[in-house]
């Protein structure tokens, strides 16, 4: 892992991640003005931002297991970036809905949150992601070391966000459940892995687990 | 792209007067199969010579149909591209553009419609025979999908009442049931999956069917109905959610009991038999108060009975529309 070749790859990975995670947004903005994202572009934007928010959320959850399995601790540095991209798409998704579906009518928003379970769940997801995003800077993370809720505890809520966003997706699906069910399976595997390692840690079967990998 | 709702008003399409090659080929095929059908189906007073004349005439008849229902204030016509590239027709796939992409999978000629049940003239009729007696007209109607999007469409066809009268339902006929094409041996692309139980079924109460607004469409935008929009014959009931307007009809049955309908069979809590457009009764999962007119950015208010209350509300007086959704 320490060879100079690897070092180069590491340096390339961040920009590559930025480009690929930003690409869906570029595609949408371009397509909106060029008229290439379908007959009902607002619907396309809502769907695509929702999908990428969820996909990137799952990607962020996959980093820790990947780091452990490949014993590449440096991957952990990417979690914050990936997580913030998830939040970025969630903000876009929510804003499009607020502006174009509700015309910024906040009375309607409250009604929707209270009365439509899929919106309730989407909104909860959004609240969680917002909490995680504002506590993501290193400074805040360090300060939180002395508070009641530790940073790690708080950020474990990302699993709740994952579950809720899949429920949100399933609830608005009318017939074809395939895509949300695939996400559910991936999330189940990731969660299963975390539970297993946590269990192993308690039973001290894994000598080299470090706090860094939390 | 958001000025793409037509400013220049239809109708002024010159192109449908011009017979292009594809249309020409289609007509030849139509004539050929018309002849076969004429020999094979003896139930009606079917004359091959007449069939030829009427088959040749269909697109002309559609092209020259007079408009009897104009655009209303606050509505603009959706473009032909919007109407033909964005809709639901699960037989051709569940995506909004799937029907357009898979349109070729639907073979519309030869086509026959089976008329069944409580009527004096049941039988299997070639589509040409179904259409022959009726004058075609153009009507511009709003279409409101249950998914909260909407369009304004210039349909060409004839009143459903005319069709009903032609087959003389008996006094026992309280409802009319419709079915979309479904051939188990060669299902349409979307019928390979049991997203709903095929064939697609819809139905109306007899007074709804006889309401002057109920329409059988065979074309749109001055042209023969594109396959993806439900060729060759579809229902249009503009005060109900779009899924009531069943496409590519192969069976019409007069009956005493309320017929089962596909979305109600799939999820009775979410989709009722009536499915009248109603901004006050929300779908269990989303609000029906607003809709996005395709081509517009912001949502607009949904109108009671999709804006046709004056013509249809009396049929439901005394009914609890929250219960009978
Ligand atoms: C306040 C928060 C949210 C609101 C109001 C909201 C609203 C919506 C709406 C209106 C739709 C489209 C429904 C339809 O097509 O009928 C949707 C779809 C979706 N949303 Fe959200 N959402 C929220 C938060 C989230 C979050 C945080 C995520 C994921 C990280 C998410 C993921 C999705 C996904 C995956 C879809 C389905 C996309 C598809 O159909 O392909 N949503 N959401």
CSV table of C-alpha atoms in Angstrom, one decimal, chain A residues 2-196:
chain,number,residue,atom,x,y,z
A,2,UNK,CA,3.0,2.3,0.3
A,3,UNK,CA,4.4,2.1,-3.2
A,4,UNK,CA,4.7,5.4,-5.1
A,5,UNK,CA,2.2,4.1,-7.7
A,6,UNK,CA,-0.4,3.8,-5.1
A,7,UNK,CA,0.3,7.3,-3.9
A,8,UNK,CA,-0.5,8.6,-7.4
A,9,UNK,CA,-3.7,6.7,-7.6
A,10,UNK,CA,-4.7,8.2,-4.2
A,11,UNK,CA,-4.1,11.7,-5.5
A,12,UNK,CA,-6.2,11.0,-8.6
A,13,UNK,CA,-9.1,9.5,-6.7
A,14,UNK,CA,-10.4,12.7,-5.1
A,15,UNK,CA,-10.7,14.7,-8.3
A,16,UNK,CA,-12.1,11.6,-10.1
A,17,UNK,CA,-14.8,11.3,-7.3
A,18,UNK,CA,-15.6,15.0,-7.6
A,19,UNK,CA,-16.1,14.7,-11.3
A,20,UNK,CA,-18.2,11.6,-11.3
A,21,UNK,CA,-20.3,12.6,-8.3
A,22,UNK,CA,-20.9,16.1,-9.8
A,23,UNK,CA,-21.7,14.7,-13.2
A,24,UNK,CA,-25.4,13.9,-12.6
A,25,UNK,CA,-26.0,17.5,-11.6
A,26,UNK,CA,-24.3,18.8,-14.7
A,27,UNK,CA,-26.3,16.4,-16.8
A,28,UNK,CA,-29.5,17.7,-15.3
A,29,UNK,CA,-28.7,21.4,-15.6
A,30,UNK,CA,-27.5,21.0,-19.1
A,31,UNK,CA,-30.4,18.8,-20.1
A,32,UNK,CA,-32.9,21.2,-18.6
A,33,UNK,CA,-31.8,24.0,-20.8
A,34,UNK,CA,-31.1,21.9,-23.8
A,35,UNK,CA,-34.4,20.1,-23.5
A,36,UNK,CA,-32.8,16.6,-23.4
A,37,UNK,CA,-34.2,15.3,-20.1
A,38,UNK,CA,-37.6,14.3,-21.3
A,39,UNK,CA,-41.0,15.7,-21.8
A,40,UNK,CA,-41.5,16.4,-18.1
A,41,UNK,CA,-38.1,17.8,-16.9
A,42,UNK,CA,-39.1,18.6,-13.4
A,43,UNK,CA,-40.2,15.1,-12.8
A,44,UNK,CA,-36.9,13.9,-14.3
A,45,UNK,CA,-34.9,16.2,-12.0
A,46,UNK,CA,-36.9,15.0,-8.9
A,47,UNK,CA,-36.3,11.4,-9.8
A,48,UNK,CA,-32.6,11.7,-10.8
A,49,UNK,CA,-31.6,13.8,-7.8
A,50,UNK,CA,-33.5,11.4,-5.5
A,51,UNK,CA,-31.8,8.4,-7.1
A,52,UNK,CA,-28.3,9.8,-6.9
A,53,UNK,CA,-28.9,11.0,-3.3
A,54,UNK,CA,-29.7,7.4,-2.3
A,55,UNK,CA,-26.9,5.8,-4.5
A,56,UNK,CA,-24.3,8.1,-3.1
A,57,UNK,CA,-25.6,7.5,0.4
A,58,UNK,CA,-25.0,3.8,-0.1
A,59,UNK,CA,-21.6,4.5,-1.6
A,60,UNK,CA,-20.6,6.4,1.5
A,61,UNK,CA,-21.7,3.5,3.6
A,62,UNK,CA,-19.6,1.1,1.5
A,63,UNK,CA,-16.4,3.0,2.2
A,64,UNK,CA,-15.7,1.7,5.7
A,65,UNK,CA,-16.2,-2.0,4.8
A,66,UNK,CA,-14.1,-1.5,1.7
A,67,UNK,CA,-11.3,0.1,3.8
A,68,UNK,CA,-11.3,-2.8,6.2
A,69,UNK,CA,-11.4,-5.5,3.7
A,70,UNK,CA,-8.7,-4.0,1.6
A,71,UNK,CA,-6.8,-2.8,4.7
A,72,UNK,CA,-6.6,0.7,3.1
A,73,UNK,CA,-7.2,3.1,5.9
A,74,UNK,CA,-6.7,6.2,3.7
A,75,UNK,CA,-10.1,5.4,2.0
A,76,UNK,CA,-11.8,6.7,5.2
A,77,UNK,CA,-10.8,10.2,4.2
A,78,UNK,CA,-13.2,10.0,1.3
A,79,UNK,CA,-16.3,9.4,3.5
A,80,UNK,CA,-16.8,13.1,4.2
A,81,UNK,CA,-16.6,14.1,0.6
A,82,UNK,CA,-19.0,11.3,-0.6
A,83,UNK,CA,-21.4,12.1,2.3
A,84,UNK,CA,-21.5,15.7,1.4
A,85,UNK,CA,-22.4,14.9,-2.2
A,86,UNK,CA,-25.3,12.8,-0.9
A,87,UNK,CA,-26.4,15.9,1.0
A,88,UNK,CA,-26.0,18.0,-2.1
A,89,UNK,CA,-28.4,15.9,-4.1
A,90,UNK,CA,-30.8,15.7,-1.2
A,91,UNK,CA,-30.8,19.6,-1.1
A,92,UNK,CA,-31.4,19.8,-4.8
A,93,UNK,CA,-34.2,17.1,-4.6
A,94,UNK,CA,-35.9,18.9,-1.7
A,95,UNK,CA,-35.5,22.4,-3.3
A,96,UNK,CA,-37.1,21.3,-6.6
A,97,UNK,CA,-40.0,19.9,-4.7
A,98,UNK,CA,-40.4,23.1,-2.6
A,99,UNK,CA,-40.1,25.5,-5.5
A,100,UNK,CA,-41.9,23.7,-8.4
A,101,UNK,CA,-44.3,21.3,-6.6
A,102,UNK,CA,-45.3,23.5,-3.7
A,103,UNK,CA,-44.5,27.0,-5.2
A,104,UNK,CA,-42.8,27.7,-1.8
A,105,UNK,CA,-46.1,27.3,0.0
A,106,UNK,CA,-44.9,26.3,3.4
A,107,UNK,CA,-48.5,25.5,4.6
A,108,UNK,CA,-48.6,22.9,2.0
A,109,UNK,CA,-45.2,21.6,3.1
A,110,UNK,CA,-46.4,21.1,6.7
A,111,UNK,CA,-49.6,19.4,5.4
A,112,UNK,CA,-47.5,17.1,3.2
A,113,UNK,CA,-45.1,16.2,6.0
A,114,UNK,CA,-48.0,15.4,8.3
A,115,UNK,CA,-50.3,13.7,5.9
A,116,UNK,CA,-48.2,11.9,3.3
A,117,UNK,CA,-46.1,9.1,4.8
A,118,UNK,CA,-43.6,9.1,1.9
A,119,UNK,CA,-43.0,12.8,2.4
A,120,UNK,CA,-42.8,12.3,6.2
A,121,UNK,CA,-40.1,9.7,5.7
A,122,UNK,CA,-38.3,11.7,3.0
A,123,UNK,CA,-38.3,14.8,5.3
A,124,UNK,CA,-36.9,12.8,8.2
A,125,UNK,CA,-34.1,11.5,6.0
A,126,UNK,CA,-33.4,15.1,5.0
A,127,UNK,CA,-33.3,16.2,8.6
A,128,UNK,CA,-30.8,13.5,9.4
A,129,UNK,CA,-28.6,14.2,6.4
A,130,UNK,CA,-28.6,17.9,7.4
A,131,UNK,CA,-27.5,17.1,10.9
A,132,UNK,CA,-24.7,15.0,9.6
A,133,UNK,CA,-23.6,17.6,7.0
A,134,UNK,CA,-23.4,20.4,9.6
A,135,UNK,CA,-21.4,18.3,12.0
A,136,UNK,CA,-19.1,17.1,9.3
A,137,UNK,CA,-16.3,19.7,9.6
A,138,UNK,CA,-13.3,18.5,11.5
A,139,UNK,CA,-13.5,21.3,14.0
A,140,UNK,CA,-17.0,20.4,15.0
A,141,UNK,CA,-16.1,16.8,15.1
A,142,UNK,CA,-13.3,17.6,17.6
A,143,UNK,CA,-15.5,19.7,19.7
A,144,UNK,CA,-18.1,17.0,19.9
A,145,UNK,CA,-15.6,14.8,21.6
A,146,UNK,CA,-16.7,16.3,24.9
A,147,UNK,CA,-20.4,16.3,24.4
A,148,UNK,CA,-23.1,13.9,25.4
A,149,UNK,CA,-23.6,12.4,22.0
A,150,UNK,CA,-20.4,11.4,20.4
A,151,UNK,CA,-19.7,12.2,16.8
A,152,UNK,CA,-19.6,8.5,15.9
A,153,UNK,CA,-22.9,7.8,17.6
A,154,UNK,CA,-24.5,10.7,15.7
A,155,UNK,CA,-23.1,9.6,12.4
A,156,UNK,CA,-24.3,6.1,12.8
A,157,UNK,CA,-27.7,7.6,12.0
A,158,UNK,CA,-26.6,7.5,8.4
A,159,UNK,CA,-27.9,3.9,8.5
A,160,UNK,CA,-31.3,5.2,9.6
A,161,UNK,CA,-31.2,7.7,6.7
A,162,UNK,CA,-30.5,4.8,4.3
A,163,UNK,CA,-33.4,2.8,5.6
A,164,UNK,CA,-35.8,5.7,5.6
A,165,UNK,CA,-34.9,6.8,2.1
A,166,UNK,CA,-35.5,3.3,0.8
A,167,UNK,CA,-38.8,3.2,2.5
A,168,UNK,CA,-39.5,6.6,0.9
A,169,UNK,CA,-38.7,5.2,-2.5
A,170,UNK,CA,-40.8,2.1,-2.0
A,171,UNK,CA,-43.7,4.1,-0.9
A,172,UNK,CA,-43.9,6.2,-4.0
A,173,UNK,CA,-43.4,3.2,-6.3
A,174,UNK,CA,-46.5,2.2,-8.1
A,175,UNK,CA,-45.6,-1.1,-9.7
A,176,UNK,CA,-42.0,-1.9,-10.4
A,177,UNK,CA,-40.2,-2.4,-7.0
A,178,UNK,CA,-37.0,-3.7,-8.5
A,179,UNK,CA,-34.8,-0.7,-8.1
A,180,UNK,CA,-35.6,0.1,-4.5
A,181,UNK,CA,-35.4,-3.6,-3.6
A,182,UNK,CA,-31.9,-3.7,-5.0
A,183,UNK,CA,-30.9,-0.8,-2.8
A,184,UNK,CA,-32.5,-2.5,0.1
A,185,UNK,CA,-30.4,-5.6,-0.5
A,186,UNK,CA,-27.2,-3.5,-0.7
A,187,UNK,CA,-28.1,-1.7,2.5
A,188,UNK,CA,-28.9,-5.0,4.2
A,189,UNK,CA,-25.5,-6.3,3.2
A,190,UNK,CA,-23.7,-3.2,4.4
A,191,UNK,CA,-25.6,-3.1,7.7
A,192,UNK,CA,-25.0,-6.9,8.1
A,193,UNK,CA,-21.3,-6.3,7.7
A,194,UNK,CA,-21.3,-3.6,10.3
A,195,UNK,CA,-23.2,-5.6,12.8
A,196,UNK,CA,-20.9,-8.5,12.3
